[in-house]
CSV table of C-alpha atoms in Angstrom, one decimal:
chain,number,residue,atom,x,y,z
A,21,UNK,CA,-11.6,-44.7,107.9
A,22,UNK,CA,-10.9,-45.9,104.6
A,23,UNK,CA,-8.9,-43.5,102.3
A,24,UNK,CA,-8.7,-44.4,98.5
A,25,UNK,CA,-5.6,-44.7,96.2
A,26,UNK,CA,-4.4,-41.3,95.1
A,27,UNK,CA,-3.6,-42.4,91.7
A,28,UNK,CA,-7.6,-42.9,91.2
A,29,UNK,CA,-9.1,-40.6,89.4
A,30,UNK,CA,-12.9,-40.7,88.7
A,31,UNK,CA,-12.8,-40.2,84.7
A,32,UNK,CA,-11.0,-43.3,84.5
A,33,UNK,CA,-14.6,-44.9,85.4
A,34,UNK,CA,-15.8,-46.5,88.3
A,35,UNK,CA,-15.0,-49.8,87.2
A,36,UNK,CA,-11.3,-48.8,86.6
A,37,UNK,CA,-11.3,-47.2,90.1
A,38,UNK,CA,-12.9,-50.2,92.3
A,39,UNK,CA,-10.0,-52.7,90.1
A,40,UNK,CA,-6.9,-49.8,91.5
A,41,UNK,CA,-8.6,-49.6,94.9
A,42,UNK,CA,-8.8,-53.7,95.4
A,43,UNK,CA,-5.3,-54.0,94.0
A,44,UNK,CA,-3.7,-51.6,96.9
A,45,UNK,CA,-6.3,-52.4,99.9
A,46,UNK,CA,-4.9,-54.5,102.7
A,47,UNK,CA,-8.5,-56.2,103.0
A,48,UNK,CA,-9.5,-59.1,106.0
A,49,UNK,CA,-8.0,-62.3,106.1
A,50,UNK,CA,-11.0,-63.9,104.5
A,51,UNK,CA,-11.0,-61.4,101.5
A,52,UNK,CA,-14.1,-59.4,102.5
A,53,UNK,CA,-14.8,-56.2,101.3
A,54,UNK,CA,-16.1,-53.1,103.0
A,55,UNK,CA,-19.5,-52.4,103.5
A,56,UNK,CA,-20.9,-51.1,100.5
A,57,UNK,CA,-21.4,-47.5,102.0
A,58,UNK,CA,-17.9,-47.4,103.6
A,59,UNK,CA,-16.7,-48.4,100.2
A,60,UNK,CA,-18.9,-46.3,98.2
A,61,UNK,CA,-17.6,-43.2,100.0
A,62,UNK,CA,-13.8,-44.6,100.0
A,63,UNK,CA,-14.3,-44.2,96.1
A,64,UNK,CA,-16.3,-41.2,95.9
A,65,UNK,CA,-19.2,-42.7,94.3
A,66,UNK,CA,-22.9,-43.6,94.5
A,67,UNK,CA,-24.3,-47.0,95.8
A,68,UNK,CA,-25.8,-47.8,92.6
A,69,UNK,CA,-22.7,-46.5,90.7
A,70,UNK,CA,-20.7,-49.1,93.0
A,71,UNK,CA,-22.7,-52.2,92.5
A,72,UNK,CA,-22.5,-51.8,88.9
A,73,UNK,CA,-18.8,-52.3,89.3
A,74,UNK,CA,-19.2,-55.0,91.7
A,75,UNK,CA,-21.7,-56.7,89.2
A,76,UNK,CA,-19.0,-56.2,86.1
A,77,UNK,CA,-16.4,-57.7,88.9
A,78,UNK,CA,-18.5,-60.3,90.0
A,79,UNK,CA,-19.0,-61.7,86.5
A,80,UNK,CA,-15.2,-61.8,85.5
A,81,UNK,CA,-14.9,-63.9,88.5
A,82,UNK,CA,-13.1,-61.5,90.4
A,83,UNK,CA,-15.2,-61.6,93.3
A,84,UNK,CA,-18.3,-63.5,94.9
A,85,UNK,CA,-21.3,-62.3,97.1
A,86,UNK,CA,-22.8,-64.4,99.6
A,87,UNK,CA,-26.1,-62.8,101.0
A,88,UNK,CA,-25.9,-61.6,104.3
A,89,UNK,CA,-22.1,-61.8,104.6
A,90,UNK,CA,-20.8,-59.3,102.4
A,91,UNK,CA,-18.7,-59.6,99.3
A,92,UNK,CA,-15.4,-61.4,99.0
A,93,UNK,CA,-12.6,-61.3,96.2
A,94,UNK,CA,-12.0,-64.7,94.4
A,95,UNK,CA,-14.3,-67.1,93.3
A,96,UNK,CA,-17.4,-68.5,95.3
A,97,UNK,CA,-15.9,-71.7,97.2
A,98,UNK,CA,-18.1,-74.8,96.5
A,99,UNK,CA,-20.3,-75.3,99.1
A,100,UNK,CA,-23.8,-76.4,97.9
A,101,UNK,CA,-25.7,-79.0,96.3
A,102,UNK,CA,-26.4,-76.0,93.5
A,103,UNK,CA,-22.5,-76.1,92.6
A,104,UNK,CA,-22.0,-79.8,92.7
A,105,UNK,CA,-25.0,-80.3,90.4
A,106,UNK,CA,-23.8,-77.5,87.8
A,107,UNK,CA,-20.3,-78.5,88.2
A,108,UNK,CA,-21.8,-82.5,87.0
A,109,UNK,CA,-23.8,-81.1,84.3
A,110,UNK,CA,-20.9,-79.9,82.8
A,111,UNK,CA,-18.6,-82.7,83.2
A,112,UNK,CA,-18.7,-85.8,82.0
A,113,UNK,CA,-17.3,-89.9,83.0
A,114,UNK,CA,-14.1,-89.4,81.0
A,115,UNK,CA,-13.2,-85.6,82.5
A,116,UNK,CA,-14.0,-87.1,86.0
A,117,UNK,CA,-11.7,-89.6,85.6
A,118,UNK,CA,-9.0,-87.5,84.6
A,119,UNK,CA,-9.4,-85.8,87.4
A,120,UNK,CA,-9.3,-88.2,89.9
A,121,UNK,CA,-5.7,-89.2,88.2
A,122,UNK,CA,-4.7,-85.9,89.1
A,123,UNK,CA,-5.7,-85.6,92.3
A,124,UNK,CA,-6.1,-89.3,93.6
A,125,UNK,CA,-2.1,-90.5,93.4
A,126,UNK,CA,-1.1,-87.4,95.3
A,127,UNK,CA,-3.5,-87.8,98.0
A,128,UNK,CA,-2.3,-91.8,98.4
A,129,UNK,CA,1.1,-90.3,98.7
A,130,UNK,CA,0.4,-88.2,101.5
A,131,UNK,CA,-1.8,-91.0,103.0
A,132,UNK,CA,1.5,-93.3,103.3
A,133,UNK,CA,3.2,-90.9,105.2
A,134,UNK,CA,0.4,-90.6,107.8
A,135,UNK,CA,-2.0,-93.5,107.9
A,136,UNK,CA,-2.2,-95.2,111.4
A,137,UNK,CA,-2.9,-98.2,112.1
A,138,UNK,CA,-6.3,-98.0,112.8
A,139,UNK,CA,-6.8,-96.3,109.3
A,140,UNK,CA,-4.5,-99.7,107.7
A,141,UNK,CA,-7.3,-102.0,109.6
A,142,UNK,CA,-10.4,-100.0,108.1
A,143,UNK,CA,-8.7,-99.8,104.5
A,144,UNK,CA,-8.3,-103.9,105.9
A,145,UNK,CA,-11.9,-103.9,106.1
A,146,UNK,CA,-12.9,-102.1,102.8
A,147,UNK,CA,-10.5,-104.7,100.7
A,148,UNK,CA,-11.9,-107.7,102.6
A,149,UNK,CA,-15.8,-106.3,102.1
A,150,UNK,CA,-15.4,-105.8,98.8
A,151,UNK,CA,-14.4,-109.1,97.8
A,152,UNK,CA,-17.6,-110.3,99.9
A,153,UNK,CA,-20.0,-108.0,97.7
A,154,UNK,CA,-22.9,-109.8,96.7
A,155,UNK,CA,-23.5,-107.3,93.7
A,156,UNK,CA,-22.1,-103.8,92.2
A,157,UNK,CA,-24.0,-102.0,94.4
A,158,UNK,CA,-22.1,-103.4,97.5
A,159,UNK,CA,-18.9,-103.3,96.0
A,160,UNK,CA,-19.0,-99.8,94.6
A,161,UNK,CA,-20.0,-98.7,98.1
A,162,UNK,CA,-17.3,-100.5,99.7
A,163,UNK,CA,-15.0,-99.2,96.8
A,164,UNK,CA,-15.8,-95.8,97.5
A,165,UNK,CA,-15.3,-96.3,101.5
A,166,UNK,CA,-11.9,-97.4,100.6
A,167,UNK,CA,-11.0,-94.7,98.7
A,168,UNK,CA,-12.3,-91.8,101.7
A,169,UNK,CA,-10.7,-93.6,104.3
A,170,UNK,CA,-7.2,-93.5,102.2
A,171,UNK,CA,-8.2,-89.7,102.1
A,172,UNK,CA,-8.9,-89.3,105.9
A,173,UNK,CA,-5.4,-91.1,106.6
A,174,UNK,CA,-3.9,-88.0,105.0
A,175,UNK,CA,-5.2,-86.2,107.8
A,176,UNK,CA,-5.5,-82.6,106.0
A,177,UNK,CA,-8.8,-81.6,105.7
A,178,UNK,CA,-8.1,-80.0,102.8
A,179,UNK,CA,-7.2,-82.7,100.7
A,180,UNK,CA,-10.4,-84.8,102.2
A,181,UNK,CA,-12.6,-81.6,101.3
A,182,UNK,CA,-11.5,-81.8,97.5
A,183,UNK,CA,-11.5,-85.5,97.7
A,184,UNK,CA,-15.3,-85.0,98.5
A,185,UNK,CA,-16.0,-82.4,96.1
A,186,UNK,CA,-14.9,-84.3,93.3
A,187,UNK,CA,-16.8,-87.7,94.8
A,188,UNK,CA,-20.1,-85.7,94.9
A,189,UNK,CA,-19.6,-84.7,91.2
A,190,UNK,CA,-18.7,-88.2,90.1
A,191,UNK,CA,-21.7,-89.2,91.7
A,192,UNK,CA,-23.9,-86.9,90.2
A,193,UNK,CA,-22.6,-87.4,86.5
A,194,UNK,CA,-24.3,-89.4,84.4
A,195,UNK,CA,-22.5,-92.4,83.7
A,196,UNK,CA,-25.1,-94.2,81.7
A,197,UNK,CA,-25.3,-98.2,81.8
A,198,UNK,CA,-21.8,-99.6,82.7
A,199,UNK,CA,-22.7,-102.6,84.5
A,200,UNK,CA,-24.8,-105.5,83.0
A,201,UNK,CA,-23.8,-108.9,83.8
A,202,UNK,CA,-22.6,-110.8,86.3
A,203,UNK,CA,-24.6,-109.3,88.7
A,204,UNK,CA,-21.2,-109.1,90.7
A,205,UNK,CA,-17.8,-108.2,90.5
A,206,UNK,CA,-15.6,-111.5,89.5
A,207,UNK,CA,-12.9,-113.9,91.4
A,208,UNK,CA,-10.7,-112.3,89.2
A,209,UNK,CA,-11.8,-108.5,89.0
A,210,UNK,CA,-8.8,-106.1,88.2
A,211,UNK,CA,-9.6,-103.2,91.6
A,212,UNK,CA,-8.7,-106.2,94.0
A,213,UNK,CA,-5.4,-106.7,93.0
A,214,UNK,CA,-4.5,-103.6,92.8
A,215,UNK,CA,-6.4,-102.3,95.9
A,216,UNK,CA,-4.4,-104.9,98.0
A,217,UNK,CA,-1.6,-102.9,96.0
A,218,UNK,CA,-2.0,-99.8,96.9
A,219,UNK,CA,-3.0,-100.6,100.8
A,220,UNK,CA,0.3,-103.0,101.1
A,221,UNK,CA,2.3,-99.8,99.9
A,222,UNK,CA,0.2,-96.8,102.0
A,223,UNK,CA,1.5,-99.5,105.2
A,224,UNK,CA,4.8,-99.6,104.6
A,225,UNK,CA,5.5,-96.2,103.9
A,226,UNK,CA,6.4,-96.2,100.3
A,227,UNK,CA,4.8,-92.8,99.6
A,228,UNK,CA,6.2,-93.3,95.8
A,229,UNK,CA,4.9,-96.9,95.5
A,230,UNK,CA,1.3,-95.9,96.5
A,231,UNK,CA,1.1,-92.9,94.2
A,232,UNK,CA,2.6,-95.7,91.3
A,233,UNK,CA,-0.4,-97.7,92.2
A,234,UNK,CA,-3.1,-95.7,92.8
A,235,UNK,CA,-2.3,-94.1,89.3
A,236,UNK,CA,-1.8,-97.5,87.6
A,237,UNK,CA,-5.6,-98.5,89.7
A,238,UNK,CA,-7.5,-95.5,88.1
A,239,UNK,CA,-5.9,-95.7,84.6
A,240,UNK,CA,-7.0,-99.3,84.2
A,241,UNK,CA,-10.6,-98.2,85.3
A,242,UNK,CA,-10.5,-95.6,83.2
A,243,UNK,CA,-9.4,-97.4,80.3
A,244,UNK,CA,-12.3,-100.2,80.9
A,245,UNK,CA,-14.7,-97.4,81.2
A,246,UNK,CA,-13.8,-95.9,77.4
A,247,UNK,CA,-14.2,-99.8,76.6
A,248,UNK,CA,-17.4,-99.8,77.4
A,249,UNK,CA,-18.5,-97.0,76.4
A,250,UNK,CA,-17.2,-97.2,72.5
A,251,UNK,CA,-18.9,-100.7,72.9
A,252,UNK,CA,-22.2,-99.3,74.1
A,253,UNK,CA,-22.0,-96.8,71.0
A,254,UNK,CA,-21.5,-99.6,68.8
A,255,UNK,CA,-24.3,-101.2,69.4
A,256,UNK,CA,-26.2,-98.0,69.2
């Protein structure tokens, strides 16, 4: 039986009381709340009178409802195509790329300390592929096969969860038309280099080495992309 805070008190508004009551409640270990009546009685309020609260609550962020489960504190994890394509459509190439140089070095660092060798053959693989790409297409999938398998070898699920997240919102951002001619990547194309780079150091365990290159990897990209880009607009 849930008993509420005795420093509540109902002129303070309901609002007021459901923020004191969520603040001193030992809740479930996956942040769900009580059943609406359970809580509504807890508080000594109506149903209607609590989802008002919940509503102001959910709208700060404070909490998220998923139907069917119940209502949790914090915000809604990203689970859906809905919240990749809304994250996208408010993100943009250059804000993408920044993020990945946030998140990508780290995640190559932890991947040196735990790849096996059957993750060092695939990331093998990927590099060799790559160079065999008979247009972008190819190598941008091989690219992007490369870069999930260096997030697998961290083995935390985690780290290959946010990895994913932020893939499915770099694919789903507009990038507009980068690639023109050749109709392949070049001999002499920056990412092989430095993908050979960044493997050679993920195998022999320099964790600080791999983050060096991973970071030094996406900052060239992402200084060609602005290239293009401010040339694109020029000739707009």
């Amino acid at each position: 039986m849930l008993t509420p805070p005795s420093d509540i008190h109902p002129e303070k508004g309901v609002v007021t009381q459901l923020r004191a009551y969520l603040a001193q409640s030992d809740l479930a270990e996956d942040g769900r709340l009580p059943p609406e009546r359970e809580l509504a009685s807890a508080l000594g309020v109506s149903r209607a009178e609590l989802r008002k609260a919940l509503d102001v609550l959910e709208a700060e962020g404070q909490l998220w409802r998923h139907v069917g489960k119940g209502t949790f504190m914090g915000s809604r994890p990203l689970d859906t195509f809905a919240d990749i394509a809304a994250l996208a459509r408010r993100s943009n190439p250059a804000e993408v790329m920044r993020a990945r140089i946030a998140m990508e070095p780290e995640i190559t660092r932890a991947a040196a300390f735990t790849a096996t060798p059957a993750d060092i053959s695939e990331m093998r693989l990927c590099l060799a592929r790559s160079r065999q790409a008979e247009t972008w297409r190819q190598y941008e999938g091989w690219d992007t096969r490369l870069h999930r398998t260096i997030a697998e070898a961290t083995q935390n699920s985690l780290l290959l969860g946010l990895f994913d997240t932020l893939n499915a919102v770099r694919r789903a951002v507009t990038w507009g038309r980068l690639r023109s001619v050749p109709v392949r990547p070049l001999p002499s194309h920056h990412s092989f280099a430095e993908h050979e780079a960044i493997v050679d150091a993920i195998e022999h365990r320099d964790m600080a080495g791999a983050a060096s290159a991973m970071r030094a990897h996406l900052m060239t990209v992402e200084r060609k992309l602005m290239e293009k880009q401010m040339r694109a607009a020029g000739e707009g």
